[in-house]
Short mmCIF file of C-alpha atoms in Angstrom, two decimals:
data_model
loop_
_atom_site.label_atom_id
_atom_site.label_comp_id
_atom_site.label_asym_id
_atom_site.label_seq_id
_atom_site.Cartn_x
_atom_site.Cartn_y
_atom_site.Cartn_z
CA MET A 1 -0.86 -3.42 -34.26
CA PRO A 2 1.56 -5.16 -32.55
CA LEU A 3 0.98 -4.89 -28.57
CA TYR A 4 4.42 -3.64 -27.72
CA HIS A 5 6.28 -0.47 -28.18
CA THR A 6 8.92 0.99 -31.23
CA GLU A 7 12.43 1.80 -30.52
CA ASP A 8 11.58 5.03 -30.08
CA GLN A 9 8.64 5.01 -27.19
CA ALA A 10 11.37 2.28 -26.08
CA MET A 11 13.27 5.36 -24.92
CA LEU A 12 10.96 7.69 -23.55
CA ALA A 13 9.59 4.80 -22.16
CA GLU A 14 13.43 4.69 -20.28
CA THR A 15 13.68 9.10 -19.71
CA ALA A 16 9.95 9.37 -18.94
CA ALA A 17 10.93 5.74 -16.13
CA GLN A 18 13.98 7.81 -14.52
CA PHE A 19 12.68 10.81 -14.37
CA MET A 20 9.44 10.15 -12.66
CA GLY A 21 11.81 7.52 -10.70
CA GLU A 22 13.83 10.30 -9.43
CA GLU A 23 11.89 14.05 -9.45
CA GLY A 24 8.63 12.12 -8.65
CA ALA A 25 8.51 9.69 -6.41
CA ILE A 26 6.77 9.30 -3.51
CA GLY A 27 8.27 11.19 -0.46
CA LYS A 28 10.38 14.09 -2.87
CA GLN A 29 6.48 14.41 -4.11
CA LEU A 30 2.81 12.31 -2.89
CA ARG A 31 3.94 12.79 0.86
CA HIS A 32 5.81 15.56 0.82
CA TRP A 33 3.53 18.46 -0.20
CA ARG A 34 0.18 16.05 1.41
CA ASP A 35 2.00 16.43 4.96
CA ARG A 36 2.61 20.36 4.18
CA GLY A 37 -1.72 20.05 3.58
CA CYS A 38 -1.12 21.18 -0.23
CA LYS A 39 -4.17 23.61 -1.77
CA ASP A 40 -2.79 23.11 -4.75
CA GLY A 41 -2.14 18.84 -4.30
CA PHE A 42 0.68 18.29 -6.66
CA GLY A 43 4.36 20.62 -7.18
CA HIS A 44 3.98 23.11 -10.15
CA ASP A 45 8.21 23.77 -10.25
CA LEU A 46 7.72 19.95 -11.04
CA TRP A 47 5.13 20.81 -13.32
CA LYS A 48 7.20 23.23 -15.03
CA GLN A 49 10.16 20.84 -14.87
CA MET A 50 7.99 17.76 -17.08
CA ALA A 51 8.20 21.65 -19.36
CA GLU A 52 11.63 20.55 -19.81
CA MET A 53 11.65 17.55 -19.93
CA GLY A 54 8.87 18.45 -23.65
CA PHE A 55 6.11 16.00 -22.06
CA THR A 56 3.48 19.06 -20.97
CA GLY A 57 2.92 19.38 -25.12
CA LEU A 58 3.26 15.80 -26.08
CA LEU A 59 0.07 15.47 -27.47
CA VAL A 60 0.05 19.19 -29.55
CA PRO A 61 1.02 19.45 -32.88
CA GLU A 62 4.16 20.75 -33.71
CA ALA A 63 2.41 23.81 -36.23
CA ASP A 64 1.24 24.57 -32.66
CA GLY A 65 4.63 24.41 -30.84
CA GLY A 66 4.58 20.67 -29.22
CA LEU A 67 6.03 17.11 -30.10
CA GLY A 68 3.18 16.34 -32.02
CA MET A 69 2.89 12.75 -31.02
CA GLY A 70 0.49 9.92 -29.95
CA HIS A 71 -1.66 8.67 -26.71
CA VAL A 72 0.80 5.85 -26.62
CA GLU A 73 3.21 8.48 -26.20
CA ALA A 74 1.29 10.02 -23.18
CA GLY A 75 0.61 6.75 -22.09
CA ILE A 76 4.22 6.39 -21.12
CA VAL A 77 4.59 9.00 -19.40
CA LEU A 78 1.18 8.43 -17.09
CA GLU A 79 1.90 5.05 -16.62
CA GLU A 80 5.58 6.41 -14.81
CA ILE A 81 3.82 8.46 -12.38
CA GLY A 82 1.28 6.05 -11.76
CA ARG A 83 4.23 3.62 -10.97
CA ASN A 84 5.09 6.60 -8.44
CA LEU A 85 2.26 8.08 -7.25
CA THR A 86 3.93 11.75 -9.08
CA PRO A 87 0.90 13.83 -8.31
CA SER A 88 0.66 16.68 -11.05
CA PRO A 89 -2.07 18.50 -13.77
CA PHE A 90 -0.31 16.27 -16.48
CA LEU A 91 -3.61 14.34 -17.27
CA THR A 92 -6.12 17.29 -17.26
CA SER A 93 -4.09 19.48 -18.65
CA SER A 94 -1.29 17.86 -21.57
CA VAL A 95 -4.17 14.64 -22.45
CA MET A 96 -7.72 16.59 -22.20
CA ALA A 97 -6.84 19.84 -22.20
CA ALA A 98 -5.42 19.87 -25.19
CA SER A 99 -7.43 16.98 -26.90
CA ALA A 100 -9.86 19.63 -26.67
CA LEU A 101 -7.92 23.28 -27.84
CA ALA A 102 -7.34 21.53 -31.02
CA HIS A 103 -9.73 22.61 -32.06
CA ALA A 104 -10.26 25.49 -30.30
CA SER A 105 -9.25 28.83 -33.00
CA ALA A 106 -6.56 30.29 -33.99
CA GLU A 107 -6.80 32.56 -31.30
CA GLY A 108 -7.57 30.19 -28.72
CA LYS A 109 -5.15 28.09 -28.97
CA GLY A 110 -2.77 31.18 -29.59
CA ARG A 111 -3.93 32.18 -25.80
CA TRP A 112 -3.98 28.67 -23.93
CA LEU A 113 -0.77 26.03 -26.07
CA PRO A 114 2.03 28.63 -24.87
CA GLY A 115 1.60 28.13 -21.17
CA LEU A 116 0.30 24.73 -21.46
CA ILE A 117 4.00 24.29 -23.15
CA ALA A 118 5.61 25.96 -20.77
CA GLY A 119 4.36 24.57 -17.88
CA ASP A 120 3.45 27.68 -16.85
CA SER A 121 -0.61 26.68 -17.17
CA VAL A 122 -2.62 24.84 -15.59
CA PHE A 123 -6.11 23.29 -17.44
CA ALA A 124 -9.02 21.14 -15.56
CA VAL A 125 -11.71 20.07 -17.17
CA ALA A 126 -15.88 20.23 -16.26
CA ILE A 127 -18.10 17.74 -17.25
CA ASP A 128 -20.02 15.49 -14.65
CA GLU A 129 -23.35 17.76 -12.97
CA GLY A 130 -23.40 14.65 -9.99
CA ALA A 131 -20.82 12.25 -7.72
CA LYS A 132 -21.12 9.61 -10.94
CA HIS A 133 -19.78 9.98 -13.52
CA ARG A 134 -22.25 10.68 -16.63
CA PRO A 135 -21.82 12.51 -19.20
CA GLU A 136 -24.74 11.70 -21.18
CA ARG A 137 -25.95 14.37 -19.36
CA ILE A 138 -25.35 17.93 -19.37
CA ALA A 139 -27.83 20.44 -17.41
CA THR A 140 -25.45 23.85 -17.17
CA ARG A 141 -26.88 26.02 -19.81
CA ALA A 142 -25.13 28.56 -22.03
CA GLU A 143 -27.91 31.47 -23.29
CA LYS A 144 -26.80 34.25 -25.79
CA SER A 145 -25.86 37.44 -23.96
CA GLY A 146 -24.79 39.13 -26.90
CA ASN A 147 -21.50 38.06 -28.90
CA GLY A 148 -21.16 36.08 -26.30
CA PHE A 149 -22.73 33.29 -23.94
CA ARG A 150 -23.80 33.53 -20.36
CA LEU A 151 -22.91 29.63 -18.34
CA THR A 152 -24.71 29.31 -15.14
CA GLY A 153 -24.96 25.70 -13.81
CA LYS A 154 -22.71 23.59 -11.31
CA LYS A 155 -19.97 20.98 -11.88
CA ASP A 156 -19.12 18.56 -9.81
CA PHE A 157 -15.44 17.09 -9.32
CA VAL A 158 -13.65 18.40 -11.13
CA VAL A 159 -10.26 17.51 -10.60
CA HIS A 160 -7.55 20.17 -9.82
CA GLY A 161 -10.49 22.76 -10.67
CA ALA A 162 -9.29 25.66 -8.54
CA SER A 163 -5.69 25.64 -9.61
CA ALA A 164 -6.72 25.58 -12.92
CA ASP A 165 -5.73 28.55 -15.12
CA MET A 166 -8.66 27.85 -17.82
CA ILE A 167 -11.24 25.10 -16.90
CA VAL A 168 -12.97 23.24 -20.25
CA VAL A 169 -16.09 23.61 -19.57
CA ALA A 170 -19.32 21.37 -21.43
CA ALA A 171 -22.78 23.22 -21.08
CA ARG A 172 -25.67 23.07 -23.27
CA THR A 173 -26.95 25.99 -25.56
CA ALA A 174 -29.54 23.34 -26.59
CA GLY A 175 -32.78 20.88 -26.22
CA ALA A 176 -32.99 18.38 -23.35
CA ASP A 177 -29.86 17.34 -20.96
CA ASP A 178 -30.10 14.63 -21.83
CA ASP A 179 -30.02 14.81 -26.05
CA GLU A 180 -26.27 13.94 -27.65
CA ASP A 181 -26.83 17.51 -29.85
CA GLY A 182 -26.96 20.75 -28.34
CA VAL A 183 -23.42 21.03 -26.26
CA THR A 184 -21.87 23.01 -26.99
CA LEU A 185 -17.19 23.39 -25.34
CA PHE A 186 -16.79 26.29 -23.58
CA ALA A 187 -12.91 27.42 -22.21
CA VAL A 188 -14.01 29.93 -18.70
CA PRO A 189 -10.77 31.82 -18.01
CA LYS A 190 -9.89 31.78 -13.56
CA ASP A 191 -10.47 35.30 -13.15
CA ALA A 192 -13.90 35.12 -14.91
CA ALA A 193 -16.45 36.82 -12.96
CA GLY A 194 -18.96 34.21 -11.78
CA LEU A 195 -16.47 31.62 -11.70
CA GLY A 196 -16.79 30.27 -8.04
CA HIS A 197 -15.52 26.55 -6.22
CA ASN A 198 -15.50 24.44 -3.23
CA SER A 199 -12.23 22.43 -3.22
CA VAL A 200 -12.05 18.73 -1.55
CA ARG A 201 -9.33 16.45 -0.56
CA LEU A 202 -10.31 13.16 -2.26
CA VAL A 203 -9.15 10.00 -0.91
CA ASP A 204 -5.48 9.79 -2.72
CA SER A 205 -4.42 13.78 -1.23
CA SER A 206 -5.41 15.07 -5.40
CA MET A 207 -7.72 18.58 -5.41
CA ALA A 208 -10.99 18.74 -6.90
CA SER A 209 -13.00 20.60 -6.33
CA HIS A 210 -17.77 21.83 -7.16
CA VAL A 211 -17.48 25.15 -9.68
CA THR A 212 -20.17 26.77 -9.99
CA LEU A 213 -20.79 28.50 -13.13
CA ASP A 214 -23.10 31.98 -11.46
CA GLY A 215 -24.68 34.01 -15.05
CA VAL A 216 -20.53 33.28 -16.38
CA GLU A 217 -19.78 35.87 -19.08
CA LEU A 218 -17.80 35.00 -21.80
CA ASP A 219 -17.43 36.18 -25.44
CA GLY A 220 -17.91 34.31 -28.68
CA ASP A 221 -14.09 32.61 -28.94
CA ALA A 222 -14.17 31.08 -25.82
CA VAL A 223 -16.33 28.90 -27.86
CA ILE A 224 -14.10 25.85 -28.40
CA GLY A 225 -15.32 24.04 -31.40
CA GLU A 226 -18.73 24.64 -32.71
CA VAL A 227 -21.67 25.71 -30.88
CA ASP A 228 -24.45 23.58 -30.42
CA GLY A 229 -21.77 20.14 -32.10
CA GLY A 230 -20.19 20.45 -29.78
CA ARG A 231 -20.76 16.76 -28.34
CA THR A 232 -18.55 15.10 -30.57
CA VAL A 233 -15.30 17.52 -29.50
CA LEU A 234 -16.34 15.73 -25.61
CA ASN A 235 -16.42 12.81 -26.75
CA LYS A 236 -12.55 12.54 -28.22
CA VAL A 237 -11.97 14.29 -24.85
CA LEU A 238 -13.97 11.75 -22.49
CA ASP A 239 -12.28 9.39 -25.15
CA ALA A 240 -8.40 10.78 -24.39
CA GLY A 241 -9.28 10.98 -20.21
CA ARG A 242 -10.70 7.75 -20.08
CA VAL A 243 -7.26 5.69 -22.67
CA GLY A 244 -4.93 7.89 -19.96
CA ALA A 245 -7.09 7.21 -17.13
CA ALA A 246 -6.65 3.50 -17.85
CA ALA A 247 -2.48 4.12 -18.77
CA GLU A 248 -1.76 5.30 -14.99
CA GLY A 249 -4.48 2.27 -13.33
CA ILE A 250 -1.32 0.45 -15.04
CA GLY A 251 1.31 2.48 -13.14
CA VAL A 252 -0.37 1.72 -10.44
CA ALA A 253 -0.62 -2.07 -10.67
CA ARG A 254 2.12 -2.48 -11.96
CA GLY A 255 3.79 -0.36 -9.17
CA SER A 256 2.42 -2.19 -6.39
CA MET A 257 3.12 -5.76 -8.00
CA ASP A 258 6.32 -4.68 -7.31
CA MET A 259 6.62 -3.96 -4.50
CA THR A 260 4.88 -6.87 -3.52
CA VAL A 261 7.18 -9.07 -5.23
CA ASP A 262 10.40 -7.09 -3.21
CA TYR A 263 8.16 -7.68 0.05
CA LEU A 264 7.91 -11.75 -0.45
CA LYS A 265 11.35 -12.06 -1.21
CA GLN A 266 11.97 -10.15 1.52
CA ARG A 267 9.63 -10.99 4.26
CA LYS A 268 10.66 -13.87 7.04
CA GLN A 269 7.91 -15.72 8.57
CA PHE A 270 7.62 -19.43 9.73
CA GLY A 271 11.82 -20.11 8.90
CA LYS A 272 11.61 -18.82 5.54
CA LEU A 273 10.41 -16.35 2.80
CA ILE A 274 7.32 -15.94 2.58
CA GLY A 275 7.64 -15.36 -0.91
CA GLU A 276 8.53 -19.49 -1.06
CA PHE A 277 4.74 -19.90 -0.67
CA GLN A 278 3.59 -21.98 -3.95
CA ALA A 279 0.15 -20.69 -2.21
CA LEU A 280 1.32 -16.35 -2.40
CA GLN A 281 3.07 -17.43 -5.24
CA HIS A 282 0.31 -18.89 -7.75
CA ARG A 283 -1.51 -15.16 -6.34
CA ALA A 284 1.26 -13.41 -7.70
CA ALA A 285 1.35 -14.85 -10.81
CA HIS A 286 -2.40 -14.81 -11.80
CA LEU A 287 -2.04 -11.22 -10.61
CA TYR A 288 1.03 -10.73 -12.92
CA SER A 289 -0.86 -11.94 -16.07
CA GLU A 290 -4.10 -9.80 -14.95
CA VAL A 291 -2.27 -6.58 -15.07
CA GLU A 292 -0.07 -7.51 -18.96
CA ILE A 293 -3.64 -8.21 -20.23
CA ALA A 294 -5.16 -5.13 -19.20
CA ARG A 295 -2.25 -2.94 -20.96
CA ALA A 296 -2.69 -5.10 -23.70
CA ALA A 297 -5.86 -4.04 -23.48
CA THR A 298 -4.34 0.28 -23.51
CA ILE A 299 -1.87 -0.13 -26.14
CA LYS A 300 -4.51 -0.92 -28.40
CA ALA A 301 -7.47 1.82 -27.39
CA GLN A 302 -4.15 4.39 -27.79
CA GLN A 303 -2.93 2.94 -31.04
CA LEU A 304 -6.57 3.09 -31.87
CA LEU A 305 -7.32 6.35 -30.65
CA ASP A 306 -3.97 7.64 -32.09
CA ALA A 307 -4.95 5.94 -35.70
CA GLY A 308 -8.84 8.11 -35.24
CA SER A 309 -10.54 4.09 -35.97
CA GLU A 310 -14.51 4.29 -35.97
CA GLN A 311 -13.80 1.36 -32.92
CA ALA A 312 -11.40 3.42 -30.56
CA SER A 313 -14.27 4.46 -28.19
CA LEU A 314 -15.36 0.96 -27.03
CA MET A 315 -11.27 0.39 -26.85
CA ALA A 316 -11.38 2.76 -24.31
CA SER A 317 -14.38 1.45 -22.05
CA VAL A 318 -12.71 -2.02 -22.37
CA ALA A 319 -8.92 -0.65 -21.32
CA LYS A 320 -10.22 0.87 -18.40
CA ALA A 321 -13.66 -1.05 -17.98
CA LYS A 322 -9.96 -4.15 -17.45
CA VAL A 323 -7.53 -2.17 -16.09
CA GLY A 324 -10.01 -1.11 -13.13
CA LYS A 325 -10.37 -4.81 -12.18
CA ALA A 326 -6.35 -5.06 -12.91
CA ALA A 327 -5.87 -1.80 -10.92
CA GLY A 328 -8.16 -3.40 -8.48
CA LEU A 329 -6.74 -6.78 -7.58
CA ALA A 330 -3.30 -4.94 -7.66
CA VAL A 331 -3.90 -3.26 -4.66
CA LYS A 332 -5.79 -5.18 -2.74
CA GLU A 333 -3.30 -8.53 -3.10
CA GLY A 334 -0.79 -5.71 -2.51
CA VAL A 335 -1.83 -4.72 1.52
CA GLN A 336 -3.35 -8.60 1.89
CA MET A 337 0.00 -9.75 0.92
CA HIS A 338 1.90 -6.71 3.31
CA GLY A 339 0.17 -7.87 5.95
CA GLY A 340 -0.85 -5.36 8.59
CA ILE A 341 1.51 -3.05 8.17
CA GLY A 342 0.10 -3.23 4.74
CA MET A 343 -2.64 -1.12 6.46
CA THR A 344 -0.09 1.57 7.78
CA ASP A 345 0.69 5.31 6.95
CA GLU A 346 4.59 3.87 7.17
CA TYR A 347 4.73 1.40 4.42
CA ASP A 348 3.84 3.19 0.59
CA ILE A 349 1.73 0.30 -0.45
CA GLY A 350 -1.63 2.29 0.87
CA LEU A 351 -0.92 4.98 -0.95
CA TYR A 352 -0.88 2.67 -3.83
CA MET A 353 -4.62 1.97 -3.07
CA LYS A 354 -5.68 5.18 -1.94
CA ARG A 355 -4.95 6.93 -5.52
CA ASP A 356 -6.10 3.70 -7.57
CA ARG A 357 -9.67 4.44 -5.96
CA ALA A 358 -9.28 7.90 -7.49
CA LEU A 359 -8.03 6.81 -10.34
CA ALA A 360 -11.52 3.78 -10.28
CA GLU A 361 -14.33 6.52 -10.57
CA PHE A 362 -11.61 9.03 -12.99
CA MET A 363 -13.87 9.41 -16.35
CA GLY A 364 -15.74 5.95 -15.32
CA ASP A 365 -15.94 3.13 -12.91
CA VAL A 366 -15.34 -0.69 -13.70
CA TYR A 367 -19.71 -0.64 -14.14
CA TYR A 368 -20.33 2.46 -16.22
CA HIS A 369 -17.50 1.01 -18.96
CA ALA A 370 -18.74 -2.53 -19.14
CA ASP A 371 -22.19 -1.42 -19.82
CA ARG A 372 -20.61 0.93 -22.02
CA VAL A 373 -19.50 -2.18 -23.96
CA ALA A 374 -22.30 -3.92 -24.06
CA ARG A 375 -24.00 -1.26 -25.08
CA LEU A 376 -21.94 -0.39 -27.66
CA SER A 377 -22.13 -3.70 -29.10
CA GLY A 378 -25.09 -3.79 -29.36
CA TYR A 379 -26.43 -5.85 -26.21
#
């Protein structure tokens, strides 16, 4: 498959770029909500506008009221979200939760998908139980209780957790904490008794929460997929999140790079534009090549996910690791080439570094995915 967009995808990219550039701009969204200490970290009006554009239901099948598109198209929107640092629950809701709800019962889909598509609902995904990403270990317990289950445990750094109308929770219904089998996914509504939140503001001003589940009682209809067989669905959700985070990271890298190149063309030092210094030209050229290679890896991972390929999970980690390095380089070079003012809040370049730091940890950092690639490759 060619690693570039089709004509229809290019049209979507143009639409997303225009919308995010106008409605999701840094001054209009990120700085606005950050400076007001918004408890959600994003604007619900923008989320509603994204629904009107059709973005929120991109991955939802047409039979369920969505657009029935794929991860390539979702990645196009995420790249523009990253480029403009637009705060939104798109990744957790329209990508990860939507990937989980694809395996829900007809009742579950009917309950949750209309709100997602209309932009009336926000969703979160609760997997990790600790400071670092380690989805292989699920200690939160779900015990049989009548016709349903009782959930007990804790989840950490659940992005948009306190804002979510529903949280997809991975819990253990059988076996030891590190067992591959015995995991089940549940749809936990925000008003469930025993569900608690301790909200934290992340470095990029987005919101996450430490979620506690203190004997949360759920009906059997809350199960997503099969009891004890949720690892298969969970892995699909994880891969969707990894590739989605990579796509947003590409946007962050390209936004930072574009801003830096513009600065090199404007800033004068020693009587000439600093962009005329060959050393800086070399660094900018190297950065461009690294970002484009990472973008190609991300598009490949998106295509494999859409094709249902057995190699999709491996490529998802390749993309996440490659983007982690490229985006990290982009924001570092951006701040350095801006000089001292790059460290001030007045200039947006520092905001790109903060967003990169949050994305780098989300769904696993470079080292986690480099190790995972090695293990999946037989090393």
